[in-house]
Amino acid sequence: MAYSIALFDADNTLLDFTRAEHDALCACLISRGLPADEETVALYSSINDGHWKHLERGETTRERLKTERFGDFFAAIGHNGDPVAMARDYESTLGRQAHLLDGALELIQELYGKCRLYIVTNGITAVQKNRFAATPLAPYFDQCFISEEMGCAKPEKKFFELVSAMIPQFDPTQTLVIGDSLSSDIQGGINAGLDTCWYNPAGKSAPADMRITYTVSSFREIQDIILGTA
């Protein structure tokens, strides 16, 4: 079947968040005279991911996440810095990182005019808006739904209920959620009763009992599923 509404996650689905995080963090570390090697970046990424998982489970708040991830990171590397100042600098620097994954623009250009395109992303409003606006993707999307603005985050059912209420003539049977994260994108789509497409280029394993509608490893597969040409 073809889909008339596509809800795309942003980071590591269309935008290269791994590269954005790396470049922004390294710039902030270097400005403080701290090591910016791959081991340090990987340590921060792991700590940051843990805080976002806590947010997805409702175990923390976005405001706490912004600074506590850097407090934990500084403690882990033995640095006695100010996590509030680091959070501010990092958000400003990250907001200037607008790298696309290879093939993302071509995918969206192929879909444009054939279905309605929306972004559904967990993140900090100013950061996500600045990054998305700086990409060539922005003109092709009808709207960008950001968790901080929505007051809730994927995978909460409420997030998708608010999204559906803001999309004209929303039809859940004609809507597909596309994303790389099982815990936020795919579980969120499942919670909302929507079809899901897990973008999984690395070939990771999913829980056997997770009801994923489609699992793909390429943008071409996403295109074929949405247009009904698979």
N, CA and C of each residue as an Amber inpcrd file, in Angstrom:
protein
   690
   0.8380000  -1.1980000   0.0000000   0.0000000   0.0000000   0.0000000
   0.8680000   1.2420000   0.0000000   0.3320000   2.3250000  -0.5000000
   1.0250000   3.6090000  -0.4780000   0.5620000   4.4120000   0.7360000
   1.3960000   5.3350000   1.1630000   1.0790000   6.1850000   2.3100000
   1.0080000   7.6430000   1.8550000   0.0140000   8.3630000   2.3760000
  -0.1510000   9.7670000   2.0010000   0.4810000  10.7190000   3.0060000
   0.8430000  10.2190000   4.1930000   1.4850000  11.0320000   5.2300000
   2.7120000  10.2850000   5.7450000   3.8660000  10.9560000   5.7020000
   5.1110000  10.3520000   6.1850000   5.6490000  11.1900000   7.3380000
   5.8020000  10.5490000   8.5030000   6.3450000  11.1950000   9.6960000
   7.7910000  10.7400000   9.8640000   8.7290000  11.5980000   9.4750000
  10.1470000  11.2520000   9.5080000  10.8140000  11.7480000  10.7830000
  11.5170000  10.8500000  11.4530000  12.4720000  11.2760000  12.4660000
  13.5680000  12.0710000  11.7610000  14.2710000  12.9100000  12.5350000
  15.3290000  13.7220000  11.9380000  16.7120000  13.0930000  12.1150000
  17.1580000  12.9770000  13.3600000  18.5490000  12.6100000  13.6270000
  18.8460000  11.1390000  13.3810000  19.8690000  10.9380000  12.5680000
  20.3190000   9.6190000  12.1230000  19.2610000   8.8590000  11.3350000
  18.2500000   9.6030000  10.8680000  17.3300000   9.0910000   9.8580000
  17.5050000   9.8980000   8.5830000  17.5010000  11.2340000   8.7140000
  17.7740000  12.1220000   7.5930000  19.0300000  12.9660000   7.8360000
  19.1740000  13.4530000   9.0620000  20.3350000  14.2540000   9.4280000
  21.3860000  13.3810000  10.1150000  22.6400000  13.6890000   9.8490000
  23.7420000  12.9270000  10.4260000  24.0580000  13.4760000  11.8140000
  23.3340000  12.9650000  12.8220000  23.5300000  13.4730000  14.1740000
  24.8540000  13.0070000  14.7550000  25.3080000  11.8400000  14.3890000
  26.5820000  11.3440000  14.9030000  27.7020000  12.3200000  14.5610000
  27.7250000  12.7810000  13.3230000  28.7440000  13.7490000  12.9080000
  28.5220000  15.1020000  13.5770000  27.2540000  15.5240000  13.6810000
  26.9430000  16.8140000  14.2980000  27.3780000  16.8290000  15.7530000
  27.0480000  15.7680000  16.4820000  27.4290000  15.6670000  17.8890000
  28.9430000  15.6850000  18.0260000  29.6170000  14.9300000  17.1960000
  31.0780000  14.8400000  17.2320000  31.7120000  16.2060000  17.0230000
  31.2890000  16.9100000  15.9610000  31.9060000  18.1960000  15.6310000
  31.6190000  19.2500000  16.6930000  30.3750000  19.2860000  17.1840000
  30.0110000  20.2860000  18.1930000  30.7410000  20.0310000  19.5040000
  30.7750000  18.7750000  19.9140000  31.4370000  18.4520000  21.1790000
  32.9310000  18.7420000  21.0980000  33.5710000  18.3360000  19.9990000
  35.0060000  18.5730000  19.8600000  35.3330000  20.0650000  19.9120000
  34.5160000  20.8820000  19.2750000  34.7540000  22.3260000  19.2940000
  34.6810000  22.8690000  20.7180000  33.7040000  22.3900000  21.4830000
  33.5440000  22.8570000  22.8650000  34.6690000  22.3430000  23.7600000
  35.1010000  21.1160000  23.5420000  36.1990000  20.5680000  24.3400000
  37.5090000  21.3020000  24.0530000  37.7880000  21.5140000  22.7820000
  39.0270000  22.1840000  22.3930000  39.0790000  23.5960000  22.9560000
  37.9410000  24.2960000  22.9450000  37.9060000  25.6670000  23.4630000
  38.1890000  25.7110000  24.9620000  38.0260000  24.5690000  25.6570000
  38.2890000  24.4880000  27.0950000  39.6210000  23.8040000  27.3970000
  40.3760000  23.4890000  26.3580000  41.6580000  22.8400000  26.5580000
  41.5350000  21.3970000  26.9940000  40.4070000  20.7660000  26.6880000
  40.1650000  19.3770000  27.0670000  40.4360000  18.4550000  25.8790000
  40.7320000  17.1890000  26.1400000  40.9850000  16.2570000  25.0300000
  39.7420000  16.0540000  24.1810000  39.9370000  16.0130000  22.8690000
  38.8260000  15.8210000  21.9300000  39.0740000  14.5760000  21.0950000
  39.6170000  13.5360000  21.7310000  39.8960000  12.2920000  21.0260000
  38.6240000  11.4540000  20.9240000  38.6950000  10.4070000  20.1300000
  37.5050000   9.5880000  19.8750000  36.9920000   8.8930000  21.1300000
  37.8980000   8.5090000  22.0220000  37.4830000   7.8540000  23.2710000
  36.6480000   8.8040000  24.1290000  37.0570000  10.0610000  24.1930000
  36.3170000  11.0530000  24.9830000  34.9640000  11.3340000  24.3590000
  34.9220000  11.4470000  23.0400000  33.6580000  11.6790000  22.3410000
  32.7060000  10.5000000  22.5570000  33.2320000   9.2880000  22.4690000
  32.3970000   8.1020000  22.6700000  31.8480000   8.0430000  24.0930000
  32.6570000   8.4690000  25.0630000  32.2030000   8.4940000  26.4540000
  31.0380000   9.4660000  26.6130000  31.1840000  10.6710000  26.0610000
  30.0810000  11.6340000  26.1480000  28.8350000  11.0980000  25.4520000
  29.0080000  10.5220000  24.2720000  27.8640000  10.0250000  23.5040000
  27.0890000   8.9770000  24.2950000  27.8090000   8.1130000  24.9850000
  27.1660000   7.0830000  25.7990000  26.4010000   7.6980000  26.9610000
  27.0110000   8.6660000  27.6250000  26.3420000   9.3480000  28.7450000
  25.1170000  10.1020000  28.2490000  25.2650000  10.8040000  27.1390000
  24.1540000  11.5670000  26.5750000  22.9990000  10.6530000  26.1910000
  23.3180000   9.5400000  25.5420000  22.2800000   8.5890000  25.1370000
  21.5190000   8.0660000  26.3520000  22.2390000   7.8170000  27.4280000
  21.5880000   7.3460000  28.6460000  20.6050000   8.3510000  29.1990000
  20.9570000   9.6310000  29.1550000  20.0530000  10.6760000  29.6490000
  18.8050000  10.7880000  28.7670000  18.9710000  10.6550000  27.4400000
  17.8040000  10.7120000  26.5590000  16.8930000   9.4950000  26.7710000
  17.4860000   8.3480000  27.0710000  16.6750000   7.1630000  27.3730000
  15.8720000   7.3890000  28.6580000  16.5000000   8.0520000  29.6440000
  15.7760000   8.3860000  30.8780000  14.5900000   9.3060000  30.5640000
  14.8070000  10.2520000  29.6490000  13.7280000  11.1650000  29.2690000
  12.6010000  10.4090000  28.5810000  12.9490000   9.5040000  27.6780000
  11.9250000   8.7150000  26.9820000  11.0560000   7.9310000  27.9590000
  11.6750000   7.4950000  29.0750000  10.9430000   6.7090000  30.0700000
  10.2830000   7.5840000  31.1320000  10.3980000   8.8950000  30.9820000
   9.7740000   9.8010000  31.9410000  10.5130000   9.8850000  33.2590000
  11.8080000   9.5540000  33.2760000  12.5760000   9.5130000  34.5070000
  13.3600000  10.7950000  34.7640000  13.3160000  11.7320000  33.8390000
  13.9750000  13.0180000  34.0210000  13.2150000  14.0600000  33.2210000
  13.6690000  15.3010000  33.2680000  13.0720000  16.3720000  32.4780000
  14.0790000  16.8770000  31.4660000  13.5930000  17.5670000  30.4610000
  14.4880000  18.0850000  29.4240000  15.4490000  19.1190000  30.0080000
  14.9770000  19.9500000  30.9330000  15.8450000  20.9560000  31.5300000
  16.9620000  20.3140000  32.3370000  16.6360000  19.2600000  33.0630000
  17.6750000  18.5500000  33.8180000  18.6540000  17.8790000  32.8670000
  18.1420000  17.2860000  31.8130000  18.9920000  16.5970000  30.8360000
  20.0430000  17.5390000  30.2620000  19.6550000  18.7600000  29.9380000
  20.5540000  19.6900000  29.2660000  21.8680000  19.8700000  30.0180000
  21.7830000  19.9370000  31.3470000  22.9980000  20.1960000  32.1280000
  23.5460000  18.9480000  32.8170000  22.6660000  18.0500000  33.2740000
  23.1370000  16.8950000  34.0300000  24.0080000  15.9660000  33.1780000
  23.7510000  15.8990000  31.8690000  24.6080000  15.0550000  31.0230000
  26.0480000  15.5560000  31.0440000  26.2120000  16.8870000  31.0920000
  27.5760000  17.4320000  31.1240000  28.1740000  17.3430000  32.5170000
  27.3300000  17.4120000  33.5580000  27.8310000  17.1780000  34.9010000
  28.3820000  15.7740000  35.0430000  27.6500000  14.7970000  34.5270000
  28.1160000  13.4090000  34.5700000  29.3670000  13.2170000  33.7120000
  29.3790000  13.8750000  32.5520000  30.5230000  13.7590000  31.6460000
  31.7800000  14.3560000  32.2850000  31.6570000  15.5410000  32.8800000
  32.8140000  16.1630000  33.5280000  33.3210000  15.2930000  34.6780000
  32.3980000  14.7140000  35.4350000  32.8030000  13.8290000  36.5320000
  33.5620000  12.6190000  35.9950000  33.1130000  12.1040000  34.8480000
  33.7380000  10.9050000  34.2810000  35.1560000  11.1720000  33.7800000
  35.4200000  12.4020000  33.3060000  36.7640000  12.7100000  32.7980000
  37.6070000  13.4650000  33.8350000  37.0330000  13.6830000  35.0270000
  37.7820000  14.3430000  36.0880000  37.9890000  15.8230000  35.8660000
  37.0220000  16.4780000  35.2280000  37.1240000  17.9140000  34.9530000
  36.1950000  18.6830000  35.8820000  36.6970000  19.7560000  36.4510000
  35.9350000  20.5410000  37.4150000  35.3150000  21.7610000  36.7420000
  34.6250000  21.5380000  35.6080000  34.0610000  22.6420000  34.8420000
  32.6140000  22.9290000  35.1830000  32.0800000  23.9500000  34.5410000
  30.7020000  24.3930000  34.7620000  29.7940000  23.7270000  33.7270000
  28.9490000  22.7730000  34.1280000  28.0920000  22.0960000  33.1500000
  27.0400000  23.0160000  32.5300000  26.6370000  24.0590000  33.2400000
  25.6510000  24.9930000  32.6960000  26.2470000  25.7640000  31.5190000
  27.4710000  26.2520000  31.6940000  28.1400000  26.9800000  30.6110000
  28.4280000  26.0470000  29.4370000  28.8260000  24.8140000  29.7470000
  29.0940000  23.8480000  28.6880000  27.8180000  23.5490000  27.9110000
  26.7130000  23.3860000  28.6070000  25.4350000  23.1160000  27.9400000
  25.0640000  24.2520000  27.0040000  25.2530000  25.4680000  27.4560000
  24.9220000  26.6300000  26.6350000  25.7870000  26.6810000  25.3780000
  27.0860000  26.4670000  25.5500000  27.9980000  26.5210000  24.4000000
  27.7240000  25.3710000  23.4290000  27.4680000  24.2040000  23.9830000
  27.2240000  23.0380000  23.1460000  25.9600000  23.2110000  22.3090000
  24.8810000  23.6870000  22.9240000  23.6310000  23.8810000  22.1800000
  23.8190000  24.8880000  21.0570000  24.5500000  25.9560000  21.3340000
  24.7990000  26.9600000  20.3060000  25.6110000  26.3890000  19.1570000
  26.6310000  25.6090000  19.4780000  27.4840000  25.0140000  18.4490000
  26.7540000  23.9260000  17.6840000  25.9930000  23.0820000  18.3950000
  25.2410000  22.0120000  17.7410000  24.2100000  22.5700000  16.7680000
  23.6320000  23.7070000  17.1120000  22.6250000  24.3210000  16.2460000
  23.1550000  24.7580000  14.8960000  24.4790000  24.7840000  14.7550000
  25.0920000  25.1650000  13.4770000  25.5210000  23.9490000  12.6600000
  25.2470000  22.7400000  13.1680000  25.6270000  21.5130000  12.4700000
  24.4310000  20.9880000  11.6750000  24.5230000  21.0320000  10.3680000
  23.3800000  20.6660000   9.5240000  23.7780000  19.6540000   8.4560000
  24.4330000  18.5920000   8.8660000  24.9050000  17.5740000   7.9290000
  23.7800000  16.5850000   7.6100000  23.6160000  16.2740000   6.3290000
  22.6280000  15.2800000   5.9110000  23.2950000  13.9260000   5.6970000
  22.5370000  12.8730000   5.9110000  22.9990000  11.5450000   5.5240000
  22.9910000  11.4420000   4.0000000  23.9140000  10.7020000   3.4510000
  23.9860000  10.5350000   2.0040000  22.6830000   9.9530000   1.4670000
  22.1040000  10.6310000   0.4940000  20.8780000  10.1640000  -0.1310000
  19.6040000  10.7050000   0.4810000  19.7050000  11.4010000   1.6150000
  18.4970000  11.9000000   2.2870000  17.7690000  12.9460000   1.4450000
  18.4990000  13.8690000   0.8700000  17.8680000  14.9130000   0.0650000
  17.1850000  14.3090000  -1.1560000  17.8530000  13.3740000  -1.8060000
  17.2750000  12.7520000  -3.0020000  15.9940000  11.9880000  -2.6540000
  15.9740000  11.3160000  -1.5010000  14.7750000  10.6100000  -1.0640000
  13.6090000  11.5730000  -0.9020000  13.8400000  12.6590000  -0.1930000
  12.7600000  13.6040000   0.0780000  12.2990000  14.2840000  -1.2080000
  13.2160000  14.5690000  -2.0910000  12.8320000  15.1630000  -3.3710000
  11.9520000  14.2100000  -4.1750000  12.2320000  12.9180000  -4.1090000
  11.4150000  11.9240000  -4.8110000  10.0080000  11.8280000  -4.2030000
   9.9050000  11.9930000  -2.9000000   8.6120000  11.8570000  -2.2220000
   7.7770000  13.1300000  -2.2920000   8.4330000  14.2690000  -2.4700000
   7.7370000  15.5560000  -2.4260000   6.6570000  15.6310000  -3.5050000
   5.4760000  16.0370000  -3.0870000   4.3530000  16.1520000  -4.0030000
   3.5620000  14.8690000  -4.1660000   4.1250000  13.7530000  -3.6750000
   3.4440000  12.4580000  -3.7740000   2.8590000  12.0280000  -2.4340000
   3.3570000  12.6270000  -1.3560000   2.7900000  12.4300000  -0.0250000
   3.1330000  13.6710000   0.7970000   2.4760000  13.8110000   1.9270000
   2.7570000  14.9470000   2.8010000   3.8520000  14.5610000   3.7890000
   4.8390000  15.4440000   3.9350000   6.0430000  15.1450000   4.6940000
   6.1070000  15.9880000   5.9660000   6.3980000  15.3120000   7.0870000
   6.5220000  15.9760000   8.3770000   7.7310000  15.4160000   9.1210000
   8.3330000  16.2750000   9.9550000   9.4030000  15.8540000  10.8450000
   8.8240000  15.6750000  12.2440000   9.1800000  14.5570000  12.9000000
   8.8210000  14.3350000  14.3010000  10.1170000  14.0330000  15.0420000
  10.5640000  14.9320000  15.9030000  11.8810000  14.7960000  16.5010000
  11.8820000  15.1060000  17.9840000  12.6080000  14.3090000  18.7360000
  12.9090000  14.6430000  20.1230000  14.1190000  15.5630000  20.1170000
  14.0650000  16.6160000  20.8930000  15.2150000  17.5000000  20.9260000
  14.8770000  18.8530000  21.4920000  15.8800000  19.6990000  21.5030000
  15.7690000  21.0610000  22.0160000  15.3530000  21.9660000  20.8590000
  14.3080000  22.7510000  21.0690000  13.6780000  23.5030000  19.9810000
  14.6660000  24.3500000  19.1970000  15.4230000  25.1980000  19.8810000
  16.3290000  26.1180000  19.1830000  17.3650000  25.3580000  18.3740000
  17.8880000  24.2770000  18.9430000  18.9000000  23.4810000  18.2440000
  18.3190000  22.8380000  16.9940000  17.1830000  22.1690000  17.1450000
  16.6000000  21.4430000  16.0230000  16.1190000  22.3950000  14.9250000
  15.5050000  23.4980000  15.3130000  15.0250000  24.4550000  14.3070000
  16.1840000  25.0290000  13.5050000  17.2480000  25.3990000  14.1920000
  18.3950000  25.9860000  13.4930000  19.0440000  24.9780000  12.5560000
  19.1920000  23.7400000  13.0320000  19.8360000  22.7260000  12.1990000
  18.9870000  22.3960000  10.9750000  17.7060000  22.1980000  11.1980000
  16.8320000  21.8060000  10.0910000  16.7030000  22.9400000   9.0690000
  16.5820000  24.1760000   9.5530000  16.4420000  25.3170000   8.6470000
  17.6820000  25.5070000   7.7760000  18.8330000  25.0490000   8.2620000
  20.0770000  25.2170000   7.5140000  20.2850000  24.1450000   6.4560000
  19.4200000  23.1480000   6.4300000  19.5420000  22.0910000   5.4260000
  18.6720000  22.4150000   4.2110000  18.9440000  21.7840000   3.0730000
  18.0690000  21.9680000   1.9030000  16.7600000  21.1980000   2.0120000
  16.5420000  20.4730000   3.1230000  15.3110000  19.6930000   3.2920000
  14.1020000  20.5660000   3.6380000  14.3560000  21.6680000   4.3280000
  13.2780000  22.4470000   4.9430000  12.1080000  22.7710000   4.0040000
  12.3410000  23.1870000   2.7490000  11.2050000  23.5690000   1.8970000
  10.2600000  22.4190000   1.5420000  10.7030000  21.1900000   1.7350000
   9.8960000  20.0490000   1.3120000   8.9270000  19.5640000   2.3930000
   9.1010000  20.0490000   3.6240000   8.2940000  19.5640000   4.7400000
   7.2100000  20.5620000   5.1240000   6.0240000  20.0350000   5.4200000
   4.9110000  20.8880000   5.8150000   5.0890000  21.4520000   7.2150000
   5.6790000  20.6800000   8.1110000   5.8380000  21.1370000   9.4930000
   6.8700000  20.2720000  10.2000000   7.4810000  20.8530000  11.2270000
   8.4570000  20.1420000  12.0440000   7.9460000  20.1150000  13.4830000
   7.6640000  18.9370000  14.0130000   7.1570000  18.7760000  15.3680000
   8.3240000  18.3980000  16.2830000   8.6200000  19.2720000  17.2620000
   9.7690000  19.0900000  18.1540000   9.2620000  18.8460000  19.5700000
   9.8210000  17.8530000  20.2210000   9.2900000  17.4160000  21.5170000
   9.2710000  18.5340000  22.5550000  10.2850000  19.3860000  22.5900000
  10.2960000  20.4560000  23.5890000   9.1060000  21.3880000  23.4000000
   8.7770000  21.6930000  22.1590000   7.6050000  22.5370000  21.8770000
   6.3050000  21.8130000  22.1970000   6.2830000  20.5130000  21.9660000
   5.0540000  19.7440000  22.1530000   4.7580000  19.4910000  23.6300000
   5.7770000  19.5880000  24.4730000   5.5870000  19.3180000  25.8910000
   5.5880000  17.8470000  26.2360000   5.9560000  17.0160000  25.2940000
   6.0690000  15.5660000  25.5010000   6.9730000  15.0290000  24.3950000
   7.3960000  13.7860000  24.5540000   8.3980000  13.2590000  23.6370000
   8.0260000  11.8690000  23.1480000   8.5600000  11.5080000  21.9900000
   8.4730000  10.1220000  21.5550000   9.1660000   9.2530000  22.6000000
   8.6440000   8.1320000  23.0000000   7.5720000   7.3420000  22.3660000
   6.1800000   7.5550000  22.9700000   5.9760000   8.6440000  23.7120000
   4.6740000   8.8440000  24.3430000   3.5560000   8.8860000  23.2990000
   2.4690000   8.2240000  23.5990000   1.3070000   8.2480000  22.7140000
   0.7950000   9.6650000  22.5400000   0.8870000  10.4650000  23.6120000
   0.3950000  11.8460000  23.5700000   1.1020000  12.6580000  22.4940000
   2.3900000  12.4170000  22.3000000   3.1410000  13.1480000  21.2760000
   2.4840000  12.9600000  19.9110000   2.1850000  11.7190000  19.5690000
   1.5970000  11.4380000  18.2590000   0.1330000  11.8640000  18.1830000
  -0.5550000  11.8730000  19.3140000  -1.9220000  12.3930000  19.3240000
  -1.9290000  13.8840000  19.0150000  -0.9850000  14.6250000  19.5770000
  -0.8900000  16.0600000  19.2920000  -0.5010000  16.2960000  17.8320000
   0.4350000  15.4930000  17.3380000   0.8390000  15.6060000  15.9350000
  -0.3550000  15.3710000  15.0180000  -1.1000000  14.3080000  15.2830000
  -2.2400000  13.9760000  14.4150000  -3.2970000  15.0650000  14.4340000
  -3.4660000  15.7170000  15.5940000  -4.4650000  16.7780000  15.7010000
  -4.0580000  18.0270000  14.9210000  -2.7660000  18.1830000  14.6570000
  -2.2690000  19.3760000  13.9730000  -2.0650000  19.1670000  12.4760000
  -2.2700000  17.9430000  12.0060000  -2.1370000  17.6550000  10.5740000
  -3.5320000  17.6280000   9.9440000  -3.7780000  18.4690000   8.9720000
  -5.1060000  18.5000000   8.3380000  -5.4500000  17.1500000   7.7020000
  -6.6960000  16.7360000   7.8970000  -7.2110000  15.4930000   7.2980000
  -6.2920000  14.2970000   7.5910000  -5.8890000  14.2110000   8.8430000
  -5.0070000  13.1220000   9.2480000  -5.7340000  11.7860000   9.1770000
  -5.1180000  10.8210000   8.5290000  -5.6870000   9.4740000   8.4090000
  -4.6550000   8.4830000   8.9350000  -4.8890000   7.8800000  10.1070000
  -3.8920000   6.9740000  10.6660000  -3.5980000   5.7680000   9.7850000
  -4.5540000   5.3580000   8.9730000  -4.3360000   4.1950000   8.1090000
  -3.4500000   4.5330000   6.9120000  -3.2440000   5.8250000   6.6720000
  -2.4260000   6.2670000   5.5460000  -1.1280000   6.9300000   6.0110000
  -0.7650000   6.6890000   7.2800000   0.3900000   7.3570000   7.8860000
   1.4740000   6.3550000   8.2460000   2.7200000   6.7140000   7.9360000
   3.8640000   5.8620000   8.2460000   4.8710000   6.6560000   9.0680000
   5.3400000   6.0670000  10.1680000   6.4060000   6.6410000  10.9900000
   7.7280000   6.0100000  10.5710000   8.7150000   6.8570000  10.2270000
  10.0150000   6.3630000   9.7680000  11.0960000   6.8750000  10.6990000
  11.9100000   5.9680000  11.2420000  12.9780000   6.4050000  12.1250000
  13.9830000   5.3120000  12.4090000  15.1030000   5.7110000  13.0150000
  16.1890000   4.7730000  13.2990000  16.1420000   4.2210000  14.7150000
  15.3600000   4.8510000  15.5920000  15.3590000   4.4530000  17.0020000
  14.1800000   3.5440000  17.3320000  14.4950000   2.3550000  17.8170000
  13.4410000   1.4340000  18.2390000  12.6950000   1.9780000  19.4480000
  13.4310000   2.5960000  20.3760000  12.8280000   2.9990000  21.6450000
  11.9770000   4.2500000  21.5410000  12.2730000   5.1380000  20.5970000
  11.4790000   6.3570000  20.4800000  10.6020000   6.3590000  19.2330000
  11.1890000   6.2290000  18.0540000  10.4240000   6.3090000  16.8020000
   9.4790000   5.1220000  16.6350000  10.0310000   3.9410000  16.6810000
   9.2340000   2.7490000  16.3770000   8.2630000   2.4300000  17.5090000
   8.7430000   2.4680000  18.7460000   7.8320000   2.2180000  19.8620000
   6.7670000   3.3020000  19.9300000   7.1340000   4.5270000  19.6070000
   6.1530000   5.6060000  19.5980000   5.0700000   5.3890000  18.5550000
   5.4740000   4.9740000  17.3590000   4.4950000   4.6810000  16.3210000
   3.5790000   3.5400000  16.7180000   4.1730000   2.5070000  17.3190000
   3.3750000   1.3700000  17.7780000   2.3820000   1.8100000  18.8520000
   2.8510000   2.6210000  19.8040000   1.9710000   3.1170000  20.8680000
   0.7800000   3.8870000  20.3030000   1.0200000   4.5810000  19.1760000
  -0.0310000   5.3970000  18.5640000  -0.8820000   4.6120000  17.5750000
  -0.5770000   3.3300000  17.3730000  -1.3480000   2.5150000  16.4440000
  -1.0640000   2.8200000  14.9870000   0.1550000   3.3090000  14.7020000
   0.5290000   3.6700000  13.3340000   1.5040000   2.6440000  12.7640000
   1.5230000   2.5170000  11.4450000   2.5160000   1.6830000  10.7940000
   3.9010000   2.3040000  10.9850000   4.9030000   1.4500000  11.0840000
   6.2550000   1.9270000  11.3490000   7.2440000   1.3600000  10.3420000
   8.2890000   2.1410000  10.0920000   9.3740000   1.7160000   9.2090000
  10.6880000   1.9850000   9.9260000  11.3420000   0.9040000  10.3330000
  12.6060000   1.0310000  11.0530000  13.7540000   1.1350000  10.0560000
  14.4130000   2.3020000  10.0370000  15.5770000   2.5050000   9.1850000
  16.7870000   1.9340000   9.9140000  17.3010000   0.8200000   9.4210000
  18.2910000   0.0190000  10.1370000  19.4460000  -0.3640000   9.2190000
  20.2210000   0.6180000   8.7550000  21.3000000   0.3000000   7.8110000
  22.4050000  -0.5530000   8.4140000  22.5240000  -0.5610000   9.7510000
  23.5850000  -1.3340000  10.3900000  23.1920000  -2.7910000  10.6140000
  21.9440000  -3.1430000  10.3150000  21.5130000  -4.5240000  10.4680000
  21.4120000  -4.9760000  11.9110000  20.9880000  -4.0970000  12.7960000
  20.8380000  -4.4530000  14.2100000  19.6410000  -5.3880000  14.4060000
  19.6120000  -6.0450000  15.5430000  18.5070000  -6.9450000  15.8760000
  17.4440000  -6.2000000  16.6780000  16.2000000  -6.5670000  16.4650000
  15.0820000  -5.9840000  17.2070000  14.4650000  -7.0660000  18.0850000
  13.7900000  -6.6640000  19.1670000  13.0930000  -7.6570000  19.9910000
  12.1010000  -8.4560000  19.1550000  12.0570000  -9.7430000  19.3690000
  11.2150000 -10.6150000  18.5460000   9.7420000 -10.2750000  18.6600000
   9.3490000  -9.7190000  19.8060000   7.9290000  -9.4290000  20.0150000
   7.5430000  -7.9970000  19.6440000   8.4670000  -7.2460000  19.0510000
   8.1680000  -5.8640000  18.6570000   7.5020000  -5.8610000  17.2920000
   6.3210000  -5.2830000  17.2120000   5.5100000  -5.3560000  15.9920000
   5.8900000  -4.2420000  15.0090000   7.0480000  -4.3930000  14.3960000
   7.5260000  -3.4160000  13.4130000   6.9030000  -3.7580000  12.0560000
   6.3250000  -2.7680000  11.3960000   5.6630000  -3.0420000  10.1190000
   6.6820000  -3.3350000   9.0260000   7.7110000  -2.4990000   8.9380000
   8.7600000  -2.6870000   7.9260000  10.1310000  -2.4570000   8.5750000
  11.1080000  -3.2080000   8.1380000  12.5030000  -2.9630000   8.4990000
  13.2910000  -2.8310000   7.2060000  14.0350000  -1.7180000   7.0760000
  14.7580000  -1.4520000   5.8290000  16.1920000  -1.0450000   6.1410000
  17.0330000  -1.1460000   5.1350000  18.4350000  -0.7510000   5.2910000
  18.8410000   0.3510000   4.3200000  17.9120000   0.8130000   3.4780000
  18.2610000   1.8220000   2.4810000  17.1180000   2.8150000   2.2880000
  17.4860000   3.9810000   1.7730000  16.4720000   4.9970000   1.4740000
  15.5800000   4.5670000   0.3180000  16.1220000   3.8060000  -0.6030000
  15.3100000   3.3530000  -1.7350000  14.1520000   2.4830000  -1.2530000
  14.4140000   1.6570000  -0.2480000  13.3420000   0.8300000   0.3050000
  12.2640000   1.6890000   0.9560000  12.6710000   2.7440000   1.6510000
  11.6950000   3.6580000   2.2540000  10.8360000   4.2890000   1.1670000
  11.4680000   4.7450000   0.1090000  10.7490000   5.3600000  -1.0080000
   9.7280000   4.4000000  -1.5970000  10.1370000   3.1680000  -1.8340000
   9.2330000   2.1760000  -2.4420000   8.0500000   1.8550000  -1.5150000
   8.2980000   1.7810000  -0.2130000   7.2190000   1.4950000   0.7240000
   6.2070000   2.6330000   0.7510000   6.6800000   3.8630000   0.8370000
   5.7690000   5.0020000   0.9160000   4.9740000   5.1730000  -0.3700000
   5.6010000   4.9460000  -1.5050000   4.9250000   5.1330000  -2.7850000
   4.1580000   3.9010000  -3.2400000   4.3090000   2.8140000  -2.4930000
   3.5850000   1.5910000  -2.8530000   4.1710000   0.8670000  -4.0250000
   5.4820000   1.0440000  -4.2550000   6.1250000   0.3920000  -5.3970000
   7.0340000  -0.7520000  -4.9540000   7.0000000  -1.0790000  -3.6500000
   7.8650000  -2.1430000  -3.1420000   7.4250000  -3.4950000  -3.6570000
